[in-house]
mmCIF file with all atom_site columns, C-alpha atoms in Angstrom:
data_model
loop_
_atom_site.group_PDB
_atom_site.id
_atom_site.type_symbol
_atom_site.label_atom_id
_atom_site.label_alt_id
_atom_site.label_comp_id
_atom_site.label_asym_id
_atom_site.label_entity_id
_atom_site.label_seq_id
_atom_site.pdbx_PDB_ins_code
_atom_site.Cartn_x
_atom_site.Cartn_y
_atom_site.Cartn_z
_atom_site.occupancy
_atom_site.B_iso_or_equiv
_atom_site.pdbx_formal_charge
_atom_site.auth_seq_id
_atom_site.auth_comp_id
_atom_site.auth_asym_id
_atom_site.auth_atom_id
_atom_site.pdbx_PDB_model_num
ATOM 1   C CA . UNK L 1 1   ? -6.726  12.982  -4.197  1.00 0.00 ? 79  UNK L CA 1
ATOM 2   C CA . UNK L 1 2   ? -3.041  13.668  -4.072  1.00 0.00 ? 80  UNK L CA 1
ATOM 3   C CA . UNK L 1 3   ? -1.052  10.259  -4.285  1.00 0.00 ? 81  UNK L CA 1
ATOM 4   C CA . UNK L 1 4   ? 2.801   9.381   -4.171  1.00 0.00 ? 82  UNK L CA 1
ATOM 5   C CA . UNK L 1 5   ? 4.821   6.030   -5.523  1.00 0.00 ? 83  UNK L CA 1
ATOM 6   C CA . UNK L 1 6   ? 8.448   5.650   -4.777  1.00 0.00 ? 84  UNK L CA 1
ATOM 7   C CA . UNK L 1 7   ? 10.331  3.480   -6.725  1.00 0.00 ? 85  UNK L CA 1
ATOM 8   C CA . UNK L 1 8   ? 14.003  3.348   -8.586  1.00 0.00 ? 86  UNK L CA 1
ATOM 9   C CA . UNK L 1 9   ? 12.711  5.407   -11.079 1.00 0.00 ? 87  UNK L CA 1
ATOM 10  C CA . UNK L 1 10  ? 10.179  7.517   -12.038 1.00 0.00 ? 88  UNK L CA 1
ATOM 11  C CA . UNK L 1 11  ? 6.664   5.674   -13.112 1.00 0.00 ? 89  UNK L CA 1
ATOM 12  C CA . UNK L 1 12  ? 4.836   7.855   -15.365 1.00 0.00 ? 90  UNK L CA 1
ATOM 13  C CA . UNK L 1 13  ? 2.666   4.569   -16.947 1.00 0.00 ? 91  UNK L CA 1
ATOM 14  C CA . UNK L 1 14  ? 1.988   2.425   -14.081 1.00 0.00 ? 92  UNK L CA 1
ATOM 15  C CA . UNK L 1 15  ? 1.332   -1.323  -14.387 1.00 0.00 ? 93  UNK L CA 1
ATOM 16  C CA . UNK L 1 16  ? 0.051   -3.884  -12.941 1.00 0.00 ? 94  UNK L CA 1
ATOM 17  C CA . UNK L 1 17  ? 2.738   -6.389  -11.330 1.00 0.00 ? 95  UNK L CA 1
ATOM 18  C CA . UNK L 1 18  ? 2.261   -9.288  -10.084 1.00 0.00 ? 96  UNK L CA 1
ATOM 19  C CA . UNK L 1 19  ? 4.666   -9.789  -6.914  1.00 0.00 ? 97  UNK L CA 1
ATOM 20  C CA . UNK L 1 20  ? 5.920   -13.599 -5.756  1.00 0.00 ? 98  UNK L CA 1
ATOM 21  C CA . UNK L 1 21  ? 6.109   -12.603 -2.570  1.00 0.00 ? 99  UNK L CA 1
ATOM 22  C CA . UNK L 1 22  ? 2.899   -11.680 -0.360  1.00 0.00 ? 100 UNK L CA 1
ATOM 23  C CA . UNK L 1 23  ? 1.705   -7.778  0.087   1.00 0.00 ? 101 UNK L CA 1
ATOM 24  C CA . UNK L 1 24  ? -0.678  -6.522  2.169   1.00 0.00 ? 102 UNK L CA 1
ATOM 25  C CA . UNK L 1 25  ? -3.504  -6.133  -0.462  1.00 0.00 ? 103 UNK L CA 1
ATOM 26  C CA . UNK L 1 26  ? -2.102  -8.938  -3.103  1.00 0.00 ? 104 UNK L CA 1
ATOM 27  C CA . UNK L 1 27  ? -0.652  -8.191  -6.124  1.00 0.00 ? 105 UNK L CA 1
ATOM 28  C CA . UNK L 1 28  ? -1.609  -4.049  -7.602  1.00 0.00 ? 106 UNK L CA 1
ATOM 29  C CA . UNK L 1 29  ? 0.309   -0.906  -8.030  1.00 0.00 ? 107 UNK L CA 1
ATOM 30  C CA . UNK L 1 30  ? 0.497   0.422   -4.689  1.00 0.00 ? 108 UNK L CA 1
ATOM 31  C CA . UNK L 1 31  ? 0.172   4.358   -2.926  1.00 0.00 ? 109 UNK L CA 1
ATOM 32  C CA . UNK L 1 32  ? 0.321   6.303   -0.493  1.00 0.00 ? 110 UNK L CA 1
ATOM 33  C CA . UNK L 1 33  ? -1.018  9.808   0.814   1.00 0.00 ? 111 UNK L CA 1
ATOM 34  C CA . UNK L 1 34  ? 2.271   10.310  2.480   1.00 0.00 ? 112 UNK L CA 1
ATOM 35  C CA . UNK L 1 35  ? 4.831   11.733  0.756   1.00 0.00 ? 113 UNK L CA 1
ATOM 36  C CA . UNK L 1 36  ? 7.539   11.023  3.317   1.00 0.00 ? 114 UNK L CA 1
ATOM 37  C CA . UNK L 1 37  ? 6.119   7.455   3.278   1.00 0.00 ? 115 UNK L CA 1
ATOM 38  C CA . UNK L 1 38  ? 7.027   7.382   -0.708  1.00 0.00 ? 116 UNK L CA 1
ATOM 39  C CA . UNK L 1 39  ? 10.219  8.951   -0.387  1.00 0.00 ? 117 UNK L CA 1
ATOM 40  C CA . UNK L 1 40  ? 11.481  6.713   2.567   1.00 0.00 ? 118 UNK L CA 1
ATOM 41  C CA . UNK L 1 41  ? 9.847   3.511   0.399   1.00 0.00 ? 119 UNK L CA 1
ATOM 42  C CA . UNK L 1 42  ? 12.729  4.632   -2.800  1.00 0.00 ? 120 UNK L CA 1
ATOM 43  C CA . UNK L 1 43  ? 15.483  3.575   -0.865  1.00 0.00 ? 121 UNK L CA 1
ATOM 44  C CA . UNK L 1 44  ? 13.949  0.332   0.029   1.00 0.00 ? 122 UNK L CA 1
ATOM 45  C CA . UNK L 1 45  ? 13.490  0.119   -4.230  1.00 0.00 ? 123 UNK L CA 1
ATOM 46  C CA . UNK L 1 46  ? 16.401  1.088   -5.230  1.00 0.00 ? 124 UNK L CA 1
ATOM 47  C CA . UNK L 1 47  ? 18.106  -1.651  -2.437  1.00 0.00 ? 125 UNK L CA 1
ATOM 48  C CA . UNK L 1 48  ? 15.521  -4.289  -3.724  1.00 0.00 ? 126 UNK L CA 1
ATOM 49  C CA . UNK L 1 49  ? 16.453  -3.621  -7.563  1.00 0.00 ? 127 UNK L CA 1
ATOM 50  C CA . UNK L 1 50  ? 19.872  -2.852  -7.148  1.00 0.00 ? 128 UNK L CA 1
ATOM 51  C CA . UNK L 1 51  ? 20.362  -0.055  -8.131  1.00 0.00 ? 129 UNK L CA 1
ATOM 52  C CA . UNK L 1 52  ? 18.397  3.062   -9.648  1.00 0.00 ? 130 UNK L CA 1
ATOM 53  C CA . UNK L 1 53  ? 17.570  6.881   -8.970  1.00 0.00 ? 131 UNK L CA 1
ATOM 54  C CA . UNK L 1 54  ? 15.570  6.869   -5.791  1.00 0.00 ? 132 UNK L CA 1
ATOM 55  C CA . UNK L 1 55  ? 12.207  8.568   -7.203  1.00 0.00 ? 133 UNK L CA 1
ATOM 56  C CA . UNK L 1 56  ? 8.894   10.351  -5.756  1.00 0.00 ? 134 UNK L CA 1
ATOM 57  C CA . UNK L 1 57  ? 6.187   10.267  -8.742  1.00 0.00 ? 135 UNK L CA 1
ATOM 58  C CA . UNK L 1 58  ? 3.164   12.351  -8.120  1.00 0.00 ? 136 UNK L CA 1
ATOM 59  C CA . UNK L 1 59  ? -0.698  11.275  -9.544  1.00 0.00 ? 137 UNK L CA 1
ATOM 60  C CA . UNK L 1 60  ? -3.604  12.699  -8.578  1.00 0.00 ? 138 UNK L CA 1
ATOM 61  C CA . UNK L 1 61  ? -6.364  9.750   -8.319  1.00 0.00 ? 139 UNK L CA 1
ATOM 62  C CA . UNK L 1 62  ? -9.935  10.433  -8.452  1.00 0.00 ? 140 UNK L CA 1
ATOM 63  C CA . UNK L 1 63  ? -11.322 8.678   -5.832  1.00 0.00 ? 141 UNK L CA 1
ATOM 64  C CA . UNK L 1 64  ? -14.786 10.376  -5.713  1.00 0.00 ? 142 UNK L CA 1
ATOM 65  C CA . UNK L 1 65  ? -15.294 8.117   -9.217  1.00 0.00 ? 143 UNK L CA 1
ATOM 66  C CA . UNK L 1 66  ? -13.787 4.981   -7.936  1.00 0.00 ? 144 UNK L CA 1
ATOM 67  C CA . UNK L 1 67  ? -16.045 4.680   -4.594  1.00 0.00 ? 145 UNK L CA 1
ATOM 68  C CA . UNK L 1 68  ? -19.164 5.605   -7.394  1.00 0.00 ? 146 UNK L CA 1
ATOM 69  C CA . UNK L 1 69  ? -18.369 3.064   -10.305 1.00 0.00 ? 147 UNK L CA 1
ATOM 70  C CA . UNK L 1 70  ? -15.462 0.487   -9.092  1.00 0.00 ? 148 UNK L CA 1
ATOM 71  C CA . UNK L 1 71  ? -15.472 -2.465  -6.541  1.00 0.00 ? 149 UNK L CA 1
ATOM 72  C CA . UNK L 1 72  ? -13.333 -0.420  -3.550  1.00 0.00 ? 150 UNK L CA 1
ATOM 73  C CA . UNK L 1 73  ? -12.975 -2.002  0.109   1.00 0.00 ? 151 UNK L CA 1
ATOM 74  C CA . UNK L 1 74  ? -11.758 0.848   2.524   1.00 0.00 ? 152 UNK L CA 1
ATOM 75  C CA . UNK L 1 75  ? -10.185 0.287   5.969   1.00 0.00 ? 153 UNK L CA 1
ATOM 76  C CA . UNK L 1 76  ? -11.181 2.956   8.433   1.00 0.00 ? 154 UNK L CA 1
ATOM 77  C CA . UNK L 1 77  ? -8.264  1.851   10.845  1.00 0.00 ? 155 UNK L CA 1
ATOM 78  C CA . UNK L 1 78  ? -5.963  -1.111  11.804  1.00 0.00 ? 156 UNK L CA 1
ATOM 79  C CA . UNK L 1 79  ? -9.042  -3.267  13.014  1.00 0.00 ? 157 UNK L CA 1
ATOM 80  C CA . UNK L 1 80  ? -9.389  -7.314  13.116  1.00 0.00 ? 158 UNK L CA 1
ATOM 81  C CA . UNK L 1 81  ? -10.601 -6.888  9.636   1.00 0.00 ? 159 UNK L CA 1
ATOM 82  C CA . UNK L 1 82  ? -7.586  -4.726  7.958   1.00 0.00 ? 160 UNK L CA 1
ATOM 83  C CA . UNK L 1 83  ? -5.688  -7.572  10.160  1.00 0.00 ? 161 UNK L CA 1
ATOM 84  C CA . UNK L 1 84  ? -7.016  -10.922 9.126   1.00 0.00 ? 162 UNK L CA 1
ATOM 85  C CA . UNK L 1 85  ? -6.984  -9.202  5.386   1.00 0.00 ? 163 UNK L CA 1
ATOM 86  C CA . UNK L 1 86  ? -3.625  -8.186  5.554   1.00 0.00 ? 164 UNK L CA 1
ATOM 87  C CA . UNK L 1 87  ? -2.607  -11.713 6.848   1.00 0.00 ? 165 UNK L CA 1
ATOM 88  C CA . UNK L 1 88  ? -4.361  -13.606 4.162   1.00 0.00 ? 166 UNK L CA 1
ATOM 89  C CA . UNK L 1 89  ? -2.592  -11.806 1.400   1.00 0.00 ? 167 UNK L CA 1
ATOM 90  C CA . UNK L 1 90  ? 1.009   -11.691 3.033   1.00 0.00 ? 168 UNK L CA 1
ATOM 91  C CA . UNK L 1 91  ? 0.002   -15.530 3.241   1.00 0.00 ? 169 UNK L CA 1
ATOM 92  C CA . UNK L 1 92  ? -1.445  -15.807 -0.118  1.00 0.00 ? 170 UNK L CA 1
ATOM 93  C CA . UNK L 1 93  ? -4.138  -17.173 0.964   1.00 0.00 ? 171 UNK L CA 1
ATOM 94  C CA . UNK L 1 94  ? -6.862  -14.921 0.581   1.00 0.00 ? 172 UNK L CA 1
ATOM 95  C CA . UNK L 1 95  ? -9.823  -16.115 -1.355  1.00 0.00 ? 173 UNK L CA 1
ATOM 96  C CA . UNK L 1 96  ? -12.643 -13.558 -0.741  1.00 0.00 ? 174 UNK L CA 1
ATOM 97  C CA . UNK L 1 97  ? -14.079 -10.907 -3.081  1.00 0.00 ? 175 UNK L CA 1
ATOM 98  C CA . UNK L 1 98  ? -11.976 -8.725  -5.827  1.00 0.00 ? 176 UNK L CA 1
ATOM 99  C CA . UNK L 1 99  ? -11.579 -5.110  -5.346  1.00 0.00 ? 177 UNK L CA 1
ATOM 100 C CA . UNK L 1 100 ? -10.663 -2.694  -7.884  1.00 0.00 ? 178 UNK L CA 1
ATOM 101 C CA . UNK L 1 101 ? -9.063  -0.662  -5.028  1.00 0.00 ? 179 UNK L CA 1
ATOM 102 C CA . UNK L 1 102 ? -8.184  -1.278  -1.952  1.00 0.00 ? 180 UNK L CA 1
ATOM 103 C CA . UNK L 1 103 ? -7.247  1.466   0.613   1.00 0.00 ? 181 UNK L CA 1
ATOM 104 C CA . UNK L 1 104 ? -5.900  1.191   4.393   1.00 0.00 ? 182 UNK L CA 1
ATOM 105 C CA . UNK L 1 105 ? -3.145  1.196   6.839   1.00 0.00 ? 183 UNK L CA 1
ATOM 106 C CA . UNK L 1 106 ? 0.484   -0.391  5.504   1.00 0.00 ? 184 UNK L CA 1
ATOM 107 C CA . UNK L 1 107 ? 2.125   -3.248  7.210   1.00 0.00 ? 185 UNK L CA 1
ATOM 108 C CA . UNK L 1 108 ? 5.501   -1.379  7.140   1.00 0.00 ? 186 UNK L CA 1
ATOM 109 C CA . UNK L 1 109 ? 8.626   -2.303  9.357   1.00 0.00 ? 187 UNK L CA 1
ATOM 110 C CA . UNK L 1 110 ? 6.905   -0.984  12.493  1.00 0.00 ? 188 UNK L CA 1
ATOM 111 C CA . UNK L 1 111 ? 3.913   -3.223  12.002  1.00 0.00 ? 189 UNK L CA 1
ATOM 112 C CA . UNK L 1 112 ? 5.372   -6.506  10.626  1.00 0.00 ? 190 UNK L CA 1
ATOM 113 C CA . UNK L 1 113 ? 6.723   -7.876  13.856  1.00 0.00 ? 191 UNK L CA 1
ATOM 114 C CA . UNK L 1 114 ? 3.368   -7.764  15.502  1.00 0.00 ? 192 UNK L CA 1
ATOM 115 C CA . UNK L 1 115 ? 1.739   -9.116  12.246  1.00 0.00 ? 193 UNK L CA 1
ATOM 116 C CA . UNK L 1 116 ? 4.437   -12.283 12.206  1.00 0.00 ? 194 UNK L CA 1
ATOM 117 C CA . UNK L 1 117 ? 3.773   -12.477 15.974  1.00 0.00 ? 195 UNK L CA 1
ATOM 118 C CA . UNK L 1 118 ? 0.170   -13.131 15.301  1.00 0.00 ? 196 UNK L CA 1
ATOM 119 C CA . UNK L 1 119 ? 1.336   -15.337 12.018  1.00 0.00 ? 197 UNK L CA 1
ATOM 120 C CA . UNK L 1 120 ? 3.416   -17.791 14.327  1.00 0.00 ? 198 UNK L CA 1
ATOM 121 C CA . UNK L 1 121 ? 1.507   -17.920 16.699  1.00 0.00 ? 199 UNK L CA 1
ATOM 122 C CA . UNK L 1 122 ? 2.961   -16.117 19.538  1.00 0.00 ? 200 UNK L CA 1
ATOM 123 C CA . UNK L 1 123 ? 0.253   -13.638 20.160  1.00 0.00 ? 201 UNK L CA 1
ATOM 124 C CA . UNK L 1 124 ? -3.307  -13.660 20.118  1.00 0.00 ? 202 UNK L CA 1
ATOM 125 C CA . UNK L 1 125 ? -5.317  -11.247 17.654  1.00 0.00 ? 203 UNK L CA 1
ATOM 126 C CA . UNK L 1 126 ? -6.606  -9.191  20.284  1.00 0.00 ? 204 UNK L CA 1
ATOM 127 C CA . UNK L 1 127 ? -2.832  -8.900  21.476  1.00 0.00 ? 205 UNK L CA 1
ATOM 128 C CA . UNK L 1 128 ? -1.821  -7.786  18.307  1.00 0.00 ? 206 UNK L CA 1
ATOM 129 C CA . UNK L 1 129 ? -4.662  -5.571  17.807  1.00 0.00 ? 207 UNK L CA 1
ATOM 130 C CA . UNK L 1 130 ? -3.877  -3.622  21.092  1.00 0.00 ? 208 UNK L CA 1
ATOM 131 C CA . UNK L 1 131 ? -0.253  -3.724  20.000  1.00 0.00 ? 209 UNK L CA 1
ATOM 132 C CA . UNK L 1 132 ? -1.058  -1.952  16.742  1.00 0.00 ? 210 UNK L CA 1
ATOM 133 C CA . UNK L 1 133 ? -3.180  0.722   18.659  1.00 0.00 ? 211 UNK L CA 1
ATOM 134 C CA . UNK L 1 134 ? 0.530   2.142   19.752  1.00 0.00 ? 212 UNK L CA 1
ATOM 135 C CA . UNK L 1 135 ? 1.997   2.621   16.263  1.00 0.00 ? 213 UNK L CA 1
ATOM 136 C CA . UNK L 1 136 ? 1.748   5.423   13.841  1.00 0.00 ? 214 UNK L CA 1
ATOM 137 C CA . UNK L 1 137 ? 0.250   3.772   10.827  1.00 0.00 ? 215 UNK L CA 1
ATOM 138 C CA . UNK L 1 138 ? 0.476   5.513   7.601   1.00 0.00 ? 216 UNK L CA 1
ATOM 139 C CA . UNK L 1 139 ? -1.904  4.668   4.454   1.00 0.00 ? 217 UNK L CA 1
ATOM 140 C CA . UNK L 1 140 ? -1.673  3.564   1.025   1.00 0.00 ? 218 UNK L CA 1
ATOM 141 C CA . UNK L 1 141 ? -3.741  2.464   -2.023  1.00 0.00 ? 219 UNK L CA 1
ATOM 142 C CA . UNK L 1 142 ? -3.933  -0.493  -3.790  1.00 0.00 ? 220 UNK L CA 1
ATOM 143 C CA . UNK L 1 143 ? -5.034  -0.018  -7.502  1.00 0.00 ? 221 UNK L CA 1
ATOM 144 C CA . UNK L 1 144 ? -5.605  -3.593  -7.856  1.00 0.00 ? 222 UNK L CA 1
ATOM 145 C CA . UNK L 1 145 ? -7.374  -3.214  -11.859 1.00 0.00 ? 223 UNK L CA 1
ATOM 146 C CA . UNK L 1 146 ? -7.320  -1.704  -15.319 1.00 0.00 ? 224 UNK L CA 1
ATOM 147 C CA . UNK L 1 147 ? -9.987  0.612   -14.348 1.00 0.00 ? 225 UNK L CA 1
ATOM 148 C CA . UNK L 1 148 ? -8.784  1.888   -11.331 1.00 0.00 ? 226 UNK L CA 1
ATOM 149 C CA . UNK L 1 149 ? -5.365  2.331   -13.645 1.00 0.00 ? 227 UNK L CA 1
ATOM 150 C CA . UNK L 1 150 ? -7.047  4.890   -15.479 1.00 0.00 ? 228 UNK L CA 1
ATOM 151 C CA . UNK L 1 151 ? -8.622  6.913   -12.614 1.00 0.00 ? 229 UNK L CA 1
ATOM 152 C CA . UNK L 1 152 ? -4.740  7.508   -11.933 1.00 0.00 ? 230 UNK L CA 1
ATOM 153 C CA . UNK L 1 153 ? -3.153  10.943  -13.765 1.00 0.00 ? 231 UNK L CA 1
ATOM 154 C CA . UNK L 1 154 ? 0.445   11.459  -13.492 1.00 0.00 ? 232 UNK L CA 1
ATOM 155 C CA . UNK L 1 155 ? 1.524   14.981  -12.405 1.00 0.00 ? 233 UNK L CA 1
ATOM 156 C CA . UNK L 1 156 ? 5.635   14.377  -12.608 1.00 0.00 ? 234 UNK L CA 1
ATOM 157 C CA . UNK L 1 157 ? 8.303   13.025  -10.585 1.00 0.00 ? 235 UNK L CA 1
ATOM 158 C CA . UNK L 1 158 ? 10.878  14.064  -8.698  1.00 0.00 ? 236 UNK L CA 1
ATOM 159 C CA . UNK L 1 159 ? 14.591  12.615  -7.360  1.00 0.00 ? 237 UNK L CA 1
ATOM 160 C CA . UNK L 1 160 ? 15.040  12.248  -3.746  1.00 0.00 ? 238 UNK L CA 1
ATOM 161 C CA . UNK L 1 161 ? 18.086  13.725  -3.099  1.00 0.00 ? 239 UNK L CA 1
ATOM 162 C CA . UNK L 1 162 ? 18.716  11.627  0.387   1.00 0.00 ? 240 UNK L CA 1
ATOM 163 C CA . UNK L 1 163 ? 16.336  8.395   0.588   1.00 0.00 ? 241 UNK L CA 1
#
């Protein structure tokens, strides 16, 4: 499977990082299928860090091995489960099982405000959920271990010339 990471730079040895700030599926190296989706996340990066070359790099990820020998929890769609999940993690509260990988819709800027609706109280979770049903959700993976590191080949990089 054909996976993208944008970033400041190109990451041709990724790591896991632990974040201080809650992401959707805790603390991993995160992907996505899209490659728009990675090249519009480099600007973000390179505005985060300050600086940098806004950067595309390209892995292929062999997923057919992770869903046979690693822990993986997959998200079919934005349901009350990718929701409360999500929430627990940008909370840092979330206390369940480890995955290896996790894969599923991203709480990007189109999706947050519903999310911190639901967070604060302002809407219900089957408000929210209906909400989501309107938005164009793109994926990503979480390699949240070691082992699901090394399912992970890098194929190159690339510069975005306009992130």
């Amino acid at each position: 499977m054909r996976l993208y990471h944008g970033s400041n730079l190109a990451v041709e040895q990724p790591k896991l990082v632990h974040q201080s700030r809650g992401l959707d599926f805790g603390a991993g190296f995160y992907l996505t299928s899209s490659e728009t989706q990675a090249r519009r996340f480099t600007e973000i990066v390179c505005n985060r860090r300050g600086g940098g070359v806004p950067t595309v790099s390209v892995y292929e990820f062999d997923l057919d091995a992770a869903l046979k020998w690693l822990a993986v929890l997959k998200f079919e769609r934005a349901d009350a489960d990718w929701l409360r999940f999500v929430m627990k993690n940008r909370l840092k509260s979330y206390s369940g099982e480890n995955y290896d990988v996790v894969i599923g819709a991203v709480a990007n800027d189109n999706v947050m405000p519903t999310i911190q609706a639901l967070m604060g109280g302002f809407l219900t979770e089957e408000a929210a959920l209906f909400a989501l049903k309107t938005k164009k959700l793109v994926d990503q993976c979480c390699l949240k271990s070691e082992a699901a590191l090394g399912l992970l080949t890098y194929v190159g990089a690339y510069r975005v010339e306009e992130a």
